[in-house]
Coordinates of C-alpha atoms and ligand atoms in Angstrom, one line a residue:
M2 CA -25.6 -16.1 -1.0
S3 CA -23.3 -19.0 -0.7
D4 CA -23.5 -21.0 3.0
A5 CA -19.8 -19.7 3.1
K6 CA -21.7 -16.8 4.7
T7 CA -22.8 -19.0 8.2
L8 CA -19.3 -20.1 8.1
F9 CA -17.9 -17.2 10.3
T10 CA -17.7 -17.2 14.1
H11 CA -17.0 -15.4 16.5
G12 CA -13.4 -16.0 17.6
N13 CA -13.0 -19.1 15.5
V14 CA -11.9 -17.0 12.0
V15 CA -7.8 -18.0 10.8
T16 CA -6.9 -16.2 8.0
R17 CA -3.8 -16.0 6.3
F18 CA -1.1 -14.4 4.3
A19 CA 0.8 -16.0 1.9
P20 CA 3.1 -14.0 -0.1
S21 CA 6.5 -15.6 -2.0
P22 CA 9.5 -13.1 -1.5
T23 CA 9.9 -12.7 -5.4
G24 CA 9.0 -9.0 -5.3
H25 CA 8.0 -6.3 -3.4
L26 CA 4.1 -5.8 -1.7
H27 CA 2.4 -4.6 -5.0
L28 CA -1.4 -3.3 -4.3
G29 CA -3.0 -6.3 -5.4
G30 CA -0.7 -8.4 -2.7
A31 CA -1.0 -5.6 -0.4
R32 CA -5.3 -5.5 -0.5
T33 CA -5.2 -9.6 -0.3
A34 CA -3.4 -9.0 3.1
V35 CA -5.7 -6.2 4.3
F36 CA -8.7 -8.2 3.4
C37 CA -7.5 -11.4 5.2
W38 CA -6.6 -9.2 7.9
L39 CA -9.4 -8.0 7.9
L40 CA -11.4 -10.8 8.3
A41 CA -9.6 -11.5 11.3
R42 CA -9.5 -8.6 13.7
R43 CA -13.0 -8.1 12.7
Y44 CA -14.0 -11.7 14.2
G45 CA -11.3 -11.9 17.0
G46 CA -9.8 -14.6 14.8
R47 CA -6.2 -15.2 14.0
F48 CA -4.2 -14.1 10.9
V49 CA -1.2 -15.6 10.7
L50 CA 2.1 -14.7 7.8
R51 CA 2.8 -17.1 6.0
I52 CA 6.5 -16.2 3.7
E53 CA 6.2 -19.1 0.6
D54 CA 9.9 -19.5 -0.3
T55 CA 10.0 -22.8 -1.3
D56 CA 10.8 -21.4 -4.9
L57 CA 14.7 -21.6 -3.8
E58 CA 15.7 -19.7 -7.2
R59 CA 13.2 -17.1 -7.3
S60 CA 12.8 -15.9 -3.7
R61 CA 15.2 -13.1 -2.0
Q62 CA 16.0 -12.0 1.3
E63 CA 15.6 -8.6 0.1
Y64 CA 11.6 -8.8 -0.7
T65 CA 11.0 -11.1 2.3
D66 CA 12.7 -8.1 4.0
S67 CA 10.3 -6.0 2.4
I68 CA 7.7 -7.7 2.2
L69 CA 7.5 -8.0 6.4
A70 CA 8.3 -3.9 6.2
S71 CA 5.5 -3.2 3.9
M72 CA 3.0 -5.4 6.4
R73 CA 4.3 -3.4 9.0
R74 CA 3.9 -0.1 7.4
L75 CA 0.0 -0.7 6.4
K76 CA -0.1 -1.5 10.6
L77 CA -1.5 -5.4 9.5
D78 CA 0.1 -7.4 12.6
W79 CA 0.2 -11.1 12.3
D80 CA -0.5 -13.3 15.5
G81 CA 3.1 -15.5 16.1
E82 CA 5.9 -15.5 14.1
P83 CA 5.8 -15.2 10.2
I84 CA 6.0 -18.6 9.2
F85 CA 8.8 -19.2 6.7
Q86 CA 7.7 -22.3 4.4
K87 CA 11.5 -23.1 3.4
D88 CA 11.9 -24.5 7.2
R89 CA 8.9 -26.8 6.5
F90 CA 10.5 -29.1 4.5
A91 CA 10.8 -32.3 7.0
V92 CA 6.8 -31.1 7.3
Y93 CA 6.0 -31.6 3.7
D94 CA 8.3 -34.7 3.6
A95 CA 5.6 -36.4 6.6
A96 CA 2.7 -35.1 4.5
V97 CA 4.4 -36.6 1.4
E98 CA 4.8 -40.1 3.6
R99 CA 1.1 -40.0 5.0
L100 CA -0.4 -40.2 1.4
L101 CA 2.5 -42.5 -0.2
A102 CA 1.6 -45.0 2.6
S103 CA -2.8 -44.1 2.6
G104 CA -2.3 -44.8 -1.3
H105 CA -3.3 -41.5 -2.2
A106 CA 0.1 -40.4 -4.5
Y107 CA 2.9 -42.7 -6.0
W108 CA 6.2 -42.5 -7.1
C109 CA 6.9 -41.6 -11.0
A110 CA 9.5 -42.0 -13.1
C111 CA 8.6 -39.8 -15.6
S112 CA 11.1 -37.4 -17.2
P113 CA 9.6 -34.1 -18.2
E114 CA 10.0 -35.0 -21.8
T115 CA 7.7 -38.2 -21.4
V116 CA 5.3 -36.0 -19.3
E117 CA 5.4 -33.9 -21.9
A118 CA 4.6 -36.2 -24.7
A119 CA 2.1 -37.4 -22.8
R120 CA 0.3 -33.9 -22.6
A121 CA 1.0 -34.0 -26.7
K122 CA -0.4 -36.9 -27.4
A123 CA -3.9 -36.1 -25.5
R124 CA -4.0 -32.7 -27.5
S125 CA -3.9 -34.3 -30.5
E126 CA -6.9 -37.0 -29.6
G127 CA -9.1 -33.7 -28.9
K128 CA -8.5 -34.7 -24.8
K129 CA -7.4 -32.0 -22.4
P130 CA -3.6 -32.2 -21.7
R131 CA -2.6 -34.5 -19.1
Y132 CA -0.2 -36.7 -17.7
D133 CA -1.6 -40.0 -18.5
G134 CA -1.0 -41.7 -15.0
R135 CA 1.3 -44.2 -16.6
C136 CA 3.2 -44.4 -13.1
R137 CA 0.8 -45.1 -11.1
K138 CA -0.2 -48.7 -10.8
L139 CA 4.0 -49.3 -11.2
G140 CA 4.6 -48.8 -7.4
L141 CA 7.5 -47.7 -7.9
G142 CA 9.7 -46.3 -4.7
P143 CA 12.2 -43.4 -4.4
G144 CA 14.7 -42.8 -7.1
P145 CA 16.5 -39.8 -8.5
G146 CA 15.2 -38.0 -11.0
R147 CA 11.2 -39.5 -9.6
T148 CA 8.6 -37.5 -8.5
V149 CA 5.4 -38.0 -6.5
R150 CA 2.3 -37.1 -7.0
L151 CA -1.3 -37.7 -6.0
A152 CA -3.2 -40.7 -7.4
A153 CA -7.0 -38.2 -8.0
P154 CA -9.9 -39.7 -8.8
A155 CA -10.6 -39.8 -12.0
E156 CA -14.1 -38.3 -11.9
G157 CA -16.6 -36.7 -10.3
R158 CA -17.3 -33.5 -9.7
I159 CA -15.4 -31.0 -7.1
K160 CA -17.9 -28.1 -5.8
F161 CA -17.2 -25.5 -3.1
D162 CA -18.6 -22.1 -2.0
D163 CA -16.4 -19.5 -3.2
M164 CA -17.2 -16.4 -0.4
V165 CA -17.3 -14.2 -3.7
K166 CA -18.0 -15.8 -6.8
G167 CA -21.0 -17.8 -5.5
R168 CA -20.7 -22.2 -6.0
L169 CA -18.2 -23.1 -8.1
A170 CA -17.9 -26.8 -9.7
F171 CA -15.1 -28.2 -11.3
D172 CA -14.7 -31.9 -13.1
A173 CA -12.0 -33.8 -11.8
S174 CA -11.1 -35.2 -15.5
E175 CA -10.0 -32.2 -15.8
L176 CA -6.9 -32.3 -13.4
D177 CA -4.1 -34.9 -13.8
D178 CA -2.3 -36.4 -11.2
M179 CA -0.2 -33.1 -10.0
V180 CA 3.5 -33.4 -8.9
L181 CA 3.7 -33.0 -5.0
R182 CA 7.1 -33.5 -4.9
R183 CA 9.8 -32.3 -6.9
A184 CA 12.6 -34.4 -8.2
D185 CA 14.6 -31.3 -6.6
G186 CA 12.8 -32.9 -3.3
S187 CA 10.7 -29.5 -3.0
P188 CA 7.1 -29.3 -2.4
T189 CA 4.9 -27.6 -5.2
Y190 CA 3.0 -24.9 -4.4
N191 CA -0.6 -26.9 -4.0
F192 CA 0.5 -28.8 -2.1
S193 CA 2.6 -26.9 0.9
V194 CA -0.2 -24.5 1.1
V195 CA -2.4 -27.3 2.1
V196 CA 0.0 -28.9 4.6
D197 CA 0.3 -25.5 5.8
D198 CA -3.5 -24.7 5.6
A199 CA -4.5 -27.7 7.4
A200 CA -1.4 -27.4 9.7
M201 CA -2.5 -23.9 10.8
N202 CA -6.4 -24.6 10.7
I203 CA -6.8 -21.6 8.0
T204 CA -10.6 -21.3 8.2
H205 CA -11.2 -18.6 5.6
V206 CA -8.6 -18.5 2.3
L207 CA -8.8 -15.1 0.2
R208 CA -7.0 -15.3 -2.4
G209 CA -6.8 -13.2 -5.8
D210 CA -8.6 -15.3 -8.3
D211 CA -5.3 -16.2 -10.5
H212 CA -5.8 -18.9 -8.1
V213 CA -8.5 -19.8 -8.6
N214 CA -7.9 -22.8 -11.1
N215 CA -5.7 -24.1 -7.9
T216 CA -8.6 -24.5 -5.2
P217 CA -10.3 -27.6 -6.7
R218 CA -6.7 -29.7 -6.4
Q219 CA -6.0 -28.4 -3.7
I220 CA -9.9 -29.1 -2.9
L221 CA -8.3 -32.9 -3.6
L222 CA -5.6 -32.2 -1.5
Y223 CA -8.0 -32.0 1.7
R224 CA -9.6 -35.3 0.4
A225 CA -7.0 -37.2 0.1
F226 CA -5.8 -36.6 3.9
G227 CA -9.0 -36.6 4.9
A228 CA -9.3 -33.2 6.2
E229 CA -12.0 -30.1 5.6
P230 CA -11.1 -27.6 3.0
P231 CA -11.6 -23.5 4.2
V232 CA -13.5 -21.3 2.8
F233 CA -12.7 -20.5 -0.1
G234 CA -13.2 -16.5 -1.1
H235 CA -11.5 -15.0 -5.0
V236 CA -11.3 -11.5 -5.3
P237 CA -10.9 -10.4 -8.5
M238 CA -7.9 -9.1 -10.1
I239 CA -7.1 -5.1 -9.7
L240 CA -6.9 -3.9 -13.3
G241 CA -5.1 -0.9 -14.7
P242 CA -7.5 2.5 -15.6
D243 CA -7.4 1.0 -19.0
R244 CA -9.0 -2.4 -17.9
Q245 CA -5.9 -3.8 -18.6
K246 CA -4.0 -6.2 -16.2
L247 CA -2.4 -3.9 -13.6
S248 CA 0.7 -2.8 -13.5
K249 CA 3.5 -0.4 -13.1
R250 CA 3.1 1.6 -16.6
H251 CA -0.2 2.2 -15.1
G252 CA 1.5 3.8 -12.4
A253 CA 1.4 1.5 -9.7
K254 CA 3.9 1.3 -7.1
S255 CA 4.4 -1.2 -4.4
V256 CA 3.4 -0.3 -1.0
M257 CA 6.8 1.5 0.5
E258 CA 6.8 3.7 -2.7
Y259 CA 3.9 4.4 -2.1
D260 CA 5.3 5.1 1.8
E261 CA 8.2 6.8 0.0
D262 CA 5.8 9.2 -1.8
G263 CA 3.8 10.4 1.4
F264 CA 0.5 7.9 2.0
L265 CA -0.6 7.4 4.9
P266 CA -0.8 3.7 5.8
D267 CA -4.3 4.4 7.4
A268 CA -5.3 6.0 3.9
L269 CA -3.8 3.1 1.8
V270 CA -6.0 0.3 3.6
N271 CA -8.8 2.5 3.0
Y272 CA -8.2 2.7 -1.0
L273 CA -7.2 -0.7 -1.1
V274 CA -10.6 -1.6 0.6
R275 CA -13.1 0.2 -1.5
L276 CA -10.9 -1.4 -4.5
G277 CA -13.0 -4.9 -4.3
W278 CA -15.5 -4.4 -0.9
S279 CA -17.8 -1.8 -0.4
C280 CA -20.6 -0.4 2.6
G281 CA -23.4 1.6 0.4
D282 CA -21.6 4.1 -0.4
R283 CA -19.3 5.0 1.7
E284 CA -15.7 5.8 0.8
I285 CA -13.6 7.1 4.4
F286 CA -13.6 4.5 6.4
E287 CA -10.9 4.9 9.6
R288 CA -9.1 1.7 10.2
D289 CA -11.4 0.8 13.4
E290 CA -14.7 2.0 12.1
L291 CA -13.4 -1.3 9.4
V292 CA -12.5 -3.9 11.5
R293 CA -15.9 -3.0 13.0
L294 CA -17.6 -3.3 9.8
F295 CA -15.7 -5.5 7.1
D296 CA -17.7 -8.6 6.9
G297 CA -16.7 -10.2 3.8
D298 CA -20.4 -10.4 2.2
N299 CA -20.2 -7.3 0.7
L300 CA -16.4 -8.3 -1.7
N301 CA -17.4 -7.2 -5.0
R302 CA -17.9 -9.9 -8.1
S303 CA -16.2 -7.2 -10.6
P304 CA -12.9 -5.6 -10.6
A305 CA -12.2 -2.8 -9.9
A306 CA -9.9 -0.1 -11.6
F307 CA -7.1 1.5 -9.9
D308 CA -7.2 4.8 -10.1
P309 CA -4.3 7.3 -8.6
Q310 CA -5.8 10.3 -8.6
K311 CA -9.0 8.7 -5.9
L312 CA -5.8 7.2 -4.4
L313 CA -4.4 10.7 -4.0
W314 CA -8.3 12.0 -2.6
V315 CA -8.7 9.2 -0.1
N316 CA -5.0 10.2 1.6
A317 CA -5.7 13.9 1.3
E318 CA -9.2 13.1 3.0
H319 CA -7.1 11.3 6.1
L320 CA -4.8 13.6 6.3
R321 CA -7.6 16.4 6.6
R322 CA -9.2 14.6 9.2
K323 CA -6.8 14.0 11.2
P324 CA -6.0 15.7 14.2
P325 CA -2.6 17.4 14.0
A326 CA -0.6 15.3 16.9
A327 CA -1.5 12.2 14.9
L328 CA -0.2 13.1 11.8
L329 CA 3.3 14.1 13.4
P330 CA 4.7 10.7 13.6
D331 CA 4.0 9.9 9.8
L332 CA 5.0 13.4 9.5
R333 CA 9.0 13.4 11.0
P334 CA 10.7 11.4 8.1
F335 CA 9.8 13.7 5.2
L336 CA 10.9 16.8 7.5
K337 CA 14.6 15.6 7.3
T338 CA 16.3 17.4 4.7
G339 CA 19.5 15.5 3.2
G340 CA 20.6 14.0 5.6
E341 CA 21.8 16.6 7.8
S342 CA 20.7 16.2 11.9
G343 CA 20.2 19.9 12.4
P344 CA 17.5 21.0 14.8
Q345 CA 14.9 19.2 15.1
A346 CA 12.0 21.4 13.9
D347 CA 9.7 23.3 17.4
E348 CA 7.3 20.5 17.9
E349 CA 5.1 23.2 18.2
L350 CA 5.3 25.3 14.6
V351 CA 5.2 21.8 13.2
L352 CA 1.4 21.5 15.1
A353 CA 0.4 24.6 13.9
C354 CA 1.8 23.6 10.3
I355 CA 0.2 21.0 10.2
G356 CA -2.7 22.7 11.4
M357 CA -2.5 25.0 8.9
L358 CA -1.6 23.1 5.8
Q359 CA -3.7 19.6 6.4
G360 CA -6.3 20.5 4.3
R361 CA -4.6 22.0 1.6
V362 CA -2.3 18.5 0.9
R363 CA -2.5 15.3 -0.2
T364 CA 0.2 14.0 0.7
L365 CA 3.2 14.1 3.4
K366 CA 5.7 14.9 1.0
D367 CA 3.7 17.5 -0.2
L368 CA 2.9 18.7 4.1
A369 CA 6.7 18.6 4.3
G370 CA 7.5 20.9 1.5
Q371 CA 4.9 23.3 2.1
M372 CA 5.7 23.9 5.8
R373 CA 9.2 23.7 5.1
P374 CA 9.8 27.8 4.7
V375 CA 7.7 28.4 8.2
L376 CA 10.6 25.8 9.8
T377 CA 13.7 27.1 8.3
P378 CA 15.5 30.0 9.9
A379 CA 15.1 34.0 7.9
A380 CA 19.2 33.2 7.3
E381 CA 19.0 29.9 5.3
L382 CA 15.4 30.6 3.4
P383 CA 15.9 30.2 -0.4
Y384 CA 14.4 31.9 -2.7
A385 CA 13.0 30.3 -5.5
E386 CA 14.1 31.9 -9.2
G387 CA 12.2 35.0 -9.7
V388 CA 11.0 35.7 -6.2
L389 CA 13.7 38.4 -5.1
E390 CA 13.1 39.7 -8.6
S391 CA 9.5 41.0 -7.7
L392 CA 10.5 42.5 -5.4
G393 CA 10.9 45.8 -6.7
P394 CA 11.1 49.5 -4.8
D395 CA 7.1 49.6 -4.2
E396 CA 6.4 46.8 -3.0
C397 CA 10.0 47.2 -0.8
T398 CA 8.6 50.5 0.6
R399 CA 5.1 48.6 0.9
L400 CA 7.3 45.6 3.1
A401 CA 9.2 48.1 4.7
E402 CA 5.8 50.5 6.2
L403 CA 4.4 47.6 6.8
R404 CA 7.1 45.6 9.1
A405 CA 6.7 48.1 11.5
R406 CA 3.6 48.0 12.2
L407 CA 4.0 44.4 12.9
A408 CA 6.6 45.0 15.1
A409 CA 4.0 47.5 16.9
L410 CA 1.3 44.7 17.2
P411 CA 0.5 44.1 21.1
A412 CA -0.6 40.6 19.6
F413 CA 1.0 38.1 16.6
D414 CA -1.9 35.9 16.1
R415 CA -4.4 35.9 13.2
N416 CA -6.9 38.0 13.0
S417 CA -4.4 41.3 14.5
L418 CA -2.6 40.7 12.2
H419 CA -4.8 40.6 9.1
A420 CA -6.4 43.6 10.3
A421 CA -3.5 45.4 10.6
V422 CA -2.4 44.6 7.3
Q423 CA -6.2 45.4 6.1
A424 CA -6.6 49.1 7.5
Y425 CA -2.3 49.3 6.0
V426 CA -4.3 48.9 2.0
E427 CA -6.9 50.7 3.1
E428 CA -4.9 53.8 3.8
K429 CA -2.6 53.4 0.7
G430 CA -5.8 52.8 -1.3
L431 CA -4.5 49.2 -2.1
K432 CA -5.6 46.2 -3.5
F433 CA -5.0 43.0 -0.6
K434 CA -2.5 41.6 -3.0
A435 CA -0.4 44.6 -3.4
V436 CA 1.0 43.5 -0.7
G437 CA 0.1 39.7 -0.1
Q438 CA 2.3 38.8 -2.6
P439 CA 5.6 40.3 -1.5
L440 CA 4.8 39.6 1.6
R441 CA 4.3 35.8 0.7
A442 CA 7.8 36.0 -1.5
A443 CA 9.7 37.6 1.9
L444 CA 8.2 34.9 3.8
L445 CA 8.3 31.7 1.9
G446 CA 10.6 32.7 -0.8
A447 CA 7.5 31.1 -3.0
L448 CA 5.1 33.1 -4.8
N449 CA 2.1 30.7 -4.0
G450 CA 1.3 29.2 -0.4
P451 CA -0.6 28.9 2.1
D452 CA -3.2 32.0 3.9
I453 CA 0.1 34.3 4.7
M454 CA -1.7 35.4 8.0
Q455 CA -1.7 31.6 9.6
V456 CA 1.6 31.9 8.0
M457 CA 2.6 35.0 9.9
Q458 CA 0.7 33.5 13.3
A459 CA 2.3 29.9 12.5
A460 CA 5.9 32.2 12.3
G461 CA 5.9 34.1 15.0
R462 CA 7.0 37.6 15.1
E463 CA 10.7 37.0 15.9
D464 CA 10.6 35.0 12.3
T465 CA 8.5 37.2 10.7
L466 CA 10.5 40.3 11.3
A467 CA 13.9 38.5 10.1
K468 CA 12.4 37.1 7.3
L469 CA 11.1 40.8 6.0
D470 CA 14.6 42.3 6.8
R471 CA 16.8 40.3 5.1
A472 CA 14.5 39.5 2.3
L473 CA 14.5 43.6 2.0
K474 CA 18.6 43.6 1.9
L475 CA 18.6 41.1 -0.8
A476 CA 16.2 42.8 -2.8
A477 CA 18.2 46.2 -2.2
G478 CA 21.4 44.4 -3.2
L479 CA 20.0 42.6 -6.1
R480 CA 18.3 46.2 -7.4
R481 CA 22.2 47.8 -7.2
A482 CA 23.9 44.6 -8.7
C483 CA 21.5 45.3 -11.5
L484 CA 21.5 49.3 -12.2
P485 CA 23.8 50.3 -15.7
A486 CA 27.4 50.5 -14.3
R487 CA 27.6 54.6 -15.0
N488 CA 30.2 56.1 -17.6
F489 CA 33.1 57.7 -15.5
T490 CA 35.2 59.0 -18.6
G491 CA 36.6 61.7 -16.8
S492 CA 37.7 64.6 -18.9
G493 CA 41.6 65.4 -18.3
Ligands
LIG512 N1 2.3 -18.0 -2.5 C1 1.2 -17.6 -3.1 C2 1.3 -16.3 -4.0 O1 1.8 -15.3 -3.4 C3 -0.5 -17.8 -2.7 C4 -1.7 -17.7 -2.5 C5 -2.5 -18.4 -1.9 O2 -3.0 -17.6 -1.5 O3 -2.8 -19.6 -1.4 O4 0.2 -15.8 -5.0

């Protein structure tokens, strides 16, 4: 497509992710980060993380921390230390000085009201509202309330080959002499970005297409510095299912919220990549495959819509495909209950539970929830409402008879358990459900759940029998308590 594509050279690619710490990392920003990271990793280049915190009022440490935590959680490792723009004001000042010295910038004494009046005048004349550049010729020096502006060319075309959108062109006459340094000394976004991208030798700038109108301005700045601009790529915004701008009301959350809900980093990365990049019609990719396949050539021009159901499906697929041991570290935090330290669940038992459940859950939270009854010792197993009540006299008789057979089984594996239960129901002329359901109630404290043979095998004989005993005892106690009180009206 565009010339941009020829510029991928192994080892030379340098990308950056440059979030402003004015909020948590959401899906759109995370997707940009994933694209930039993948591009660098694919071509053996560098990936820079730059926190754009020059807006001292809106930037918050809390958000910086949360963005860094989200990046770590997504395992998007960056090269070198994160760079903070607020530590680089001296660099921006020096860059302003260079442009002033070379005549590409000038001091401007216009107040915001004067600038607004100039814009309004242009508007009333049917022209593009722009600052009229009246201070350009005045040769002003620094002073209170003064800004520094770029002496932008009045005419000409600014063209570039966008990695996503192809060739784009803008008229220089549409752009005014933008402010580079505000009256309070802070650099503007366009200025600090260009100074940093140039200083950090960024070769590819991938970002949301809400920035596409900034790019011609940034290209003018590169020209003013006599520097080569990077390759730009502007990815379309992620939309909600209703094709409107994605927001919380569509159920979209921040990376850390997805983490708390039990989404795997690999699944989130996989899902995000597919919101704007494709490789045939494949949906599920492991991270190392993405690093091998991601090429920057197949970035979609049309916006993708967020689909929470698909995200759940992608997560379920990753949960299903990973070896149980690979899920263990991510699962651990979900196994802790209510902050109490408690005995750590036996690792082998947890692995057995993962193996049993990973094909039937969609999140780590689900996975932990479904294995909890198996990990809970008999004495502490909670029963959901109505579960003990479901164990009437017939159910209890069956459970007690089965208990005796299970206690005597030579081996306590799924096949032996299945054979024993099957033999019992055949002998008694029962449907499987007539024991399956009571077993589930007694062993899980719930009326539904995974394959009960697998549950018994994972829990082992001792725990299974203890849970049966307790359920039988509690169900009997419940029945006694519910018997109608006898009427002892003695004679006499
Ligand atoms: N700090 C800008 C943002 O968060 C980054 C834009 C860019 O990548 O140049 O939108």
